[in-house]
Amino acid sequence: MDRDTTEQLAGVQESTGRLLSSAGALTDEQAAAPSRLPGWTRGHVLTHLARNADGLRNLLHWARTGSKTPMYPSEAARDEAIAAGAGRSAADLTADLSQSAAAFAAAAADLPAAAWAAVVERRGEPFPAADILRTRLSELEFHHVDLGTGYPPGGWPAGFVADALPRVAVSFAGRPDMTACQLVPDGWPDGFLVGPGSPGPPQLTVRGPAAQLLAWLSGRAGSTGLQVTGAATVPVPPPWG
């Protein structure tokens, strides 16, 4: 495992530890309460993260062996597994999350260096196995906020924000349902253009802390802390993902 991969895995482990601390503090009543995701309780969020670890471990197996191993048997099976596990006790939810995360980390640590270059698929889209750790970290950090236990976007590690903000911004580039604007993170040398393209630069600029811009774009926070020029209010992004 090279240094970059080792650091990524360490970041996943640190993020997992923070999430387990939040999960372990829940009562059964709190685990059954609504999360910040519409229609999902905290139990749904925690079960999703446990099954996500299992699914990504399947992709690590694919990378190791070359034998096609999808994350889930089907999207329907994924949804059914989340629904089936969501109503468990807080202790069972936390134990499941801990065990699945540990199994994922062990599989990642044991993956031969050459296997990280293998191509796997997620929902029919191919990507290198080297992106699996990035994918897991995104799931952990975004959904920790979604859990609704007080973990704020401002708590996101700087390295995660630096990696995720450009990727999320790019996904909004060219989208006709996104207001055309330039995003300018505080202290960054470059910004990002989002929304439909036009012959000239957009007339609207949104600037602010990078973590707040990421939270706003990804639907994890409103526009508090952001400044806009060229409009009276910060636009509302369409759903991401």
Short mmCIF file of C-alpha atoms in Angstrom, two decimals:
data_model
loop_
_atom_site.label_atom_id
_atom_site.label_comp_id
_atom_site.label_asym_id
_atom_site.label_seq_id
_atom_site.Cartn_x
_atom_site.Cartn_y
_atom_site.Cartn_z
CA MET A 1 0.00 0.00 0.00
CA ASP A 2 1.52 3.34 -1.03
CA ARG A 3 1.64 6.39 1.20
CA ASP A 4 -1.39 8.09 -0.38
CA THR A 5 -3.55 4.99 0.06
CA THR A 6 -2.35 4.55 3.63
CA GLU A 7 -3.30 8.15 4.41
CA GLN A 8 -6.71 7.72 2.78
CA LEU A 9 -7.42 4.60 4.81
CA ALA A 10 -6.35 6.42 7.97
CA GLY A 11 -8.80 9.19 7.09
CA VAL A 12 -11.58 6.65 6.66
CA GLN A 13 -10.73 5.12 10.04
CA GLU A 14 -10.76 8.50 11.77
CA SER A 15 -14.10 9.38 10.16
CA THR A 16 -15.50 6.00 11.21
CA GLY A 17 -14.41 6.62 14.79
CA ARG A 18 -16.22 9.96 14.91
CA LEU A 19 -19.38 8.40 13.50
CA LEU A 20 -19.27 5.48 15.94
CA SER A 21 -18.99 7.95 18.81
CA SER A 22 -22.18 9.66 17.63
CA ALA A 23 -23.98 6.37 17.06
CA GLY A 24 -22.89 4.94 20.40
CA ALA A 25 -24.40 7.88 22.26
CA LEU A 26 -27.89 7.30 20.83
CA THR A 27 -30.75 5.89 22.85
CA ASP A 28 -33.19 3.52 21.18
CA GLU A 29 -35.71 6.35 20.96
CA GLN A 30 -33.17 8.65 19.31
CA ALA A 31 -32.15 5.93 16.85
CA ALA A 32 -35.78 5.59 15.78
CA ALA A 33 -36.24 9.35 15.38
CA PRO A 34 -36.13 11.09 11.99
CA SER A 35 -32.75 11.89 10.48
CA ARG A 36 -32.13 14.89 8.26
CA LEU A 37 -32.87 12.74 5.19
CA PRO A 38 -36.56 12.77 4.19
CA GLY A 39 -38.28 9.50 5.05
CA TRP A 40 -35.29 8.03 6.87
CA THR A 41 -34.77 7.56 10.59
CA ARG A 42 -31.31 7.56 12.11
CA GLY A 43 -31.60 3.78 12.02
CA HIS A 44 -31.94 3.95 8.22
CA VAL A 45 -28.82 6.11 7.95
CA LEU A 46 -26.72 3.84 10.16
CA THR A 47 -27.93 0.69 8.41
CA HIS A 48 -27.19 2.24 5.03
CA LEU A 49 -23.64 3.01 6.14
CA ALA A 50 -23.14 -0.55 7.39
CA ARG A 51 -24.40 -2.06 4.15
CA ASN A 52 -22.35 0.45 2.17
CA ALA A 53 -19.23 -0.88 3.90
CA ASP A 54 -20.25 -4.42 2.92
CA GLY A 55 -20.93 -3.32 -0.66
CA LEU A 56 -17.62 -1.54 -1.04
CA ARG A 57 -15.90 -4.60 0.42
CA ASN A 58 -17.47 -6.55 -2.44
CA LEU A 59 -15.77 -4.15 -4.84
CA LEU A 60 -12.45 -4.70 -3.09
CA HIS A 61 -12.95 -8.44 -3.63
CA TRP A 62 -13.63 -7.74 -7.31
CA ALA A 63 -10.41 -5.72 -7.54
CA ARG A 64 -8.42 -8.43 -5.79
CA THR A 65 -9.73 -11.43 -7.72
CA GLY A 66 -10.92 -10.02 -11.04
CA SER A 67 -14.23 -11.79 -10.44
CA LYS A 68 -17.13 -9.40 -10.99
CA THR A 69 -18.75 -8.82 -7.60
CA PRO A 70 -21.38 -6.06 -7.58
CA MET A 71 -21.89 -3.92 -4.50
CA TYR A 72 -25.44 -5.24 -4.08
CA PRO A 73 -27.46 -8.01 -5.76
CA SER A 74 -29.78 -5.22 -6.97
CA GLU A 75 -30.91 -1.75 -5.98
CA ALA A 76 -34.12 -3.29 -4.68
CA ALA A 77 -32.13 -5.66 -2.46
CA ARG A 78 -30.12 -2.71 -1.16
CA ASP A 79 -33.26 -0.80 -0.24
CA GLU A 80 -34.83 -3.87 1.38
CA ALA A 81 -31.75 -4.47 3.52
CA ILE A 82 -31.77 -0.87 4.76
CA ALA A 83 -35.48 -1.00 5.57
CA ALA A 84 -35.12 -4.37 7.33
CA GLY A 85 -32.33 -3.17 9.59
CA ALA A 86 -33.50 0.34 10.37
CA GLY A 87 -35.69 -0.56 13.36
CA ARG A 88 -33.03 -2.27 15.46
CA SER A 89 -31.85 -1.06 18.85
CA ALA A 90 -29.19 1.63 19.03
CA ALA A 91 -26.71 -0.92 20.37
CA ASP A 92 -27.35 -3.34 17.50
CA LEU A 93 -27.10 -0.56 14.92
CA THR A 94 -23.79 0.60 16.35
CA ALA A 95 -22.38 -2.93 16.57
CA ASP A 96 -23.34 -3.63 12.96
CA LEU A 97 -21.72 -0.40 11.81
CA SER A 98 -18.56 -1.15 13.79
CA GLN A 99 -18.23 -4.72 12.53
CA SER A 100 -18.90 -3.88 8.88
CA ALA A 101 -16.48 -0.94 8.99
CA ALA A 102 -13.75 -3.09 10.53
CA ALA A 103 -14.21 -5.78 7.86
CA PHE A 104 -14.01 -3.14 5.12
CA ALA A 105 -10.85 -1.61 6.61
CA ALA A 106 -9.18 -5.02 6.91
CA ALA A 107 -9.97 -5.84 3.27
CA ALA A 108 -8.62 -2.48 2.14
CA ALA A 109 -5.44 -2.85 4.17
CA ASP A 110 -4.82 -6.30 2.65
CA LEU A 111 -5.47 -5.33 -0.97
CA PRO A 112 -2.32 -5.81 -3.09
CA ALA A 113 -0.89 -2.58 -4.47
CA ALA A 114 -1.51 -3.59 -8.09
CA ALA A 115 -5.20 -4.29 -7.39
CA TRP A 116 -5.92 -0.62 -6.66
CA ALA A 117 -5.57 0.00 -10.41
CA ALA A 118 -8.31 -2.53 -11.26
CA VAL A 119 -11.54 -1.21 -12.74
CA VAL A 120 -14.77 -1.97 -10.88
CA GLU A 121 -18.33 -0.72 -11.31
CA ARG A 122 -20.95 1.04 -9.24
CA ARG A 123 -24.44 1.28 -10.69
CA GLY A 124 -23.02 0.43 -14.09
CA GLU A 125 -20.39 3.16 -14.01
CA PRO A 126 -16.76 1.97 -14.16
CA PHE A 127 -14.11 3.54 -11.93
CA PRO A 128 -10.70 2.54 -10.55
CA ALA A 129 -10.57 0.67 -7.28
CA ALA A 130 -8.34 3.48 -6.01
CA ASP A 131 -11.52 5.58 -5.70
CA ILE A 132 -13.18 3.16 -3.26
CA LEU A 133 -11.62 4.80 -0.20
CA ARG A 134 -12.66 8.24 -1.41
CA THR A 135 -16.19 6.94 -1.93
CA ARG A 136 -16.33 5.50 1.58
CA LEU A 137 -15.07 8.70 3.16
CA SER A 138 -17.72 10.71 1.33
CA GLU A 139 -20.45 8.38 2.56
CA LEU A 140 -19.22 8.65 6.13
CA GLU A 141 -18.80 12.42 6.23
CA PHE A 142 -21.96 13.43 4.37
CA HIS A 143 -24.17 10.95 6.21
CA HIS A 144 -22.70 11.81 9.61
CA VAL A 145 -24.21 15.26 9.06
CA ASP A 146 -27.43 13.61 7.86
CA LEU A 147 -27.64 11.64 11.10
CA GLY A 148 -28.71 14.85 12.79
CA THR A 149 -26.78 14.37 16.03
CA GLY A 150 -24.94 17.69 15.93
CA TYR A 151 -22.00 16.87 13.64
CA PRO A 152 -21.73 20.03 11.49
CA PRO A 153 -20.25 20.58 8.02
CA GLY A 154 -17.73 22.78 9.79
CA GLY A 155 -16.42 19.59 11.39
CA TRP A 156 -15.48 18.09 8.04
CA PRO A 157 -11.71 17.52 7.71
CA ALA A 158 -10.01 20.08 5.48
CA GLY A 159 -8.62 17.34 3.25
CA PHE A 160 -12.07 15.91 2.67
CA VAL A 161 -13.46 19.34 1.75
CA ALA A 162 -10.53 20.05 -0.58
CA ASP A 163 -11.18 16.79 -2.41
CA ALA A 164 -14.99 16.77 -2.38
CA LEU A 165 -15.83 20.38 -3.26
CA PRO A 166 -14.28 20.29 -6.76
CA ARG A 167 -15.97 16.95 -7.50
CA VAL A 168 -19.38 18.14 -6.36
CA ALA A 169 -19.00 21.46 -8.18
CA VAL A 170 -18.09 19.68 -11.42
CA SER A 171 -21.28 17.61 -11.14
CA PHE A 172 -23.28 20.87 -11.27
CA ALA A 173 -21.40 22.26 -14.28
CA GLY A 174 -23.68 22.40 -17.32
CA ARG A 175 -26.83 21.53 -15.38
CA PRO A 176 -29.75 23.55 -16.75
CA ASP A 177 -31.59 23.36 -13.42
CA MET A 178 -28.74 25.07 -11.55
CA THR A 179 -28.47 28.85 -11.51
CA ALA A 180 -25.39 29.89 -13.48
CA CYS A 181 -22.84 31.28 -11.03
CA GLN A 182 -19.23 31.28 -10.02
CA LEU A 183 -18.30 29.70 -6.70
CA VAL A 184 -15.34 31.27 -4.90
CA PRO A 185 -14.10 29.42 -1.78
CA ASP A 186 -12.30 31.66 0.71
CA GLY A 187 -8.53 31.38 0.37
CA TRP A 188 -8.60 29.19 -2.73
CA PRO A 189 -6.73 30.35 -5.85
CA ASP A 190 -9.46 29.20 -8.23
CA GLY A 191 -13.23 29.02 -8.24
CA PHE A 192 -15.78 26.88 -10.05
CA LEU A 193 -18.44 27.58 -12.65
CA VAL A 194 -21.76 25.81 -12.16
CA GLY A 195 -25.03 25.84 -14.01
CA PRO A 196 -25.67 26.03 -17.76
CA GLY A 197 -22.86 27.39 -19.90
CA SER A 198 -23.08 30.81 -21.50
CA PRO A 199 -20.99 32.89 -23.92
CA GLY A 200 -19.70 35.12 -21.12
CA PRO A 201 -18.91 34.82 -17.41
CA PRO A 202 -21.88 34.40 -15.08
CA GLN A 203 -23.25 37.55 -13.50
CA LEU A 204 -23.70 35.89 -10.11
CA THR A 205 -20.93 34.98 -7.65
CA VAL A 206 -21.28 32.99 -4.45
CA ARG A 207 -18.37 33.03 -2.04
CA GLY A 208 -17.66 31.79 1.44
CA PRO A 209 -15.84 29.09 3.45
CA ALA A 210 -15.14 25.98 1.38
CA ALA A 211 -16.94 23.68 3.83
CA GLN A 212 -20.03 25.88 3.77
CA LEU A 213 -20.05 25.96 -0.03
CA LEU A 214 -19.82 22.16 -0.07
CA ALA A 215 -22.63 21.84 2.48
CA TRP A 216 -24.83 24.23 0.46
CA LEU A 217 -24.17 22.49 -2.86
CA SER A 218 -24.72 19.00 -1.44
CA GLY A 219 -27.95 19.97 0.32
CA ARG A 220 -26.52 19.65 3.85
CA ALA A 221 -26.96 23.33 4.78
CA GLY A 222 -28.59 26.54 3.66
CA SER A 223 -26.85 29.70 2.57
CA THR A 224 -25.87 30.99 6.03
CA GLY A 225 -22.27 32.18 5.92
CA LEU A 226 -22.24 32.66 2.14
CA GLN A 227 -22.14 35.98 0.31
CA VAL A 228 -23.66 36.63 -3.09
CA THR A 229 -23.07 39.35 -5.67
CA GLY A 230 -25.26 39.86 -8.70
CA ALA A 231 -28.47 38.77 -6.95
CA ALA A 232 -30.49 39.60 -3.86
CA THR A 233 -30.21 36.12 -2.37
CA VAL A 234 -28.04 33.02 -2.69
CA PRO A 235 -29.74 30.62 -5.14
CA VAL A 236 -31.05 27.24 -3.97
CA PRO A 237 -29.20 24.38 -5.70
CA PRO A 238 -31.22 21.51 -7.15
CA PRO A 239 -30.79 18.06 -5.54
CA TRP A 240 -27.29 16.67 -5.82
CA GLY A 241 -26.49 13.09 -6.69
#
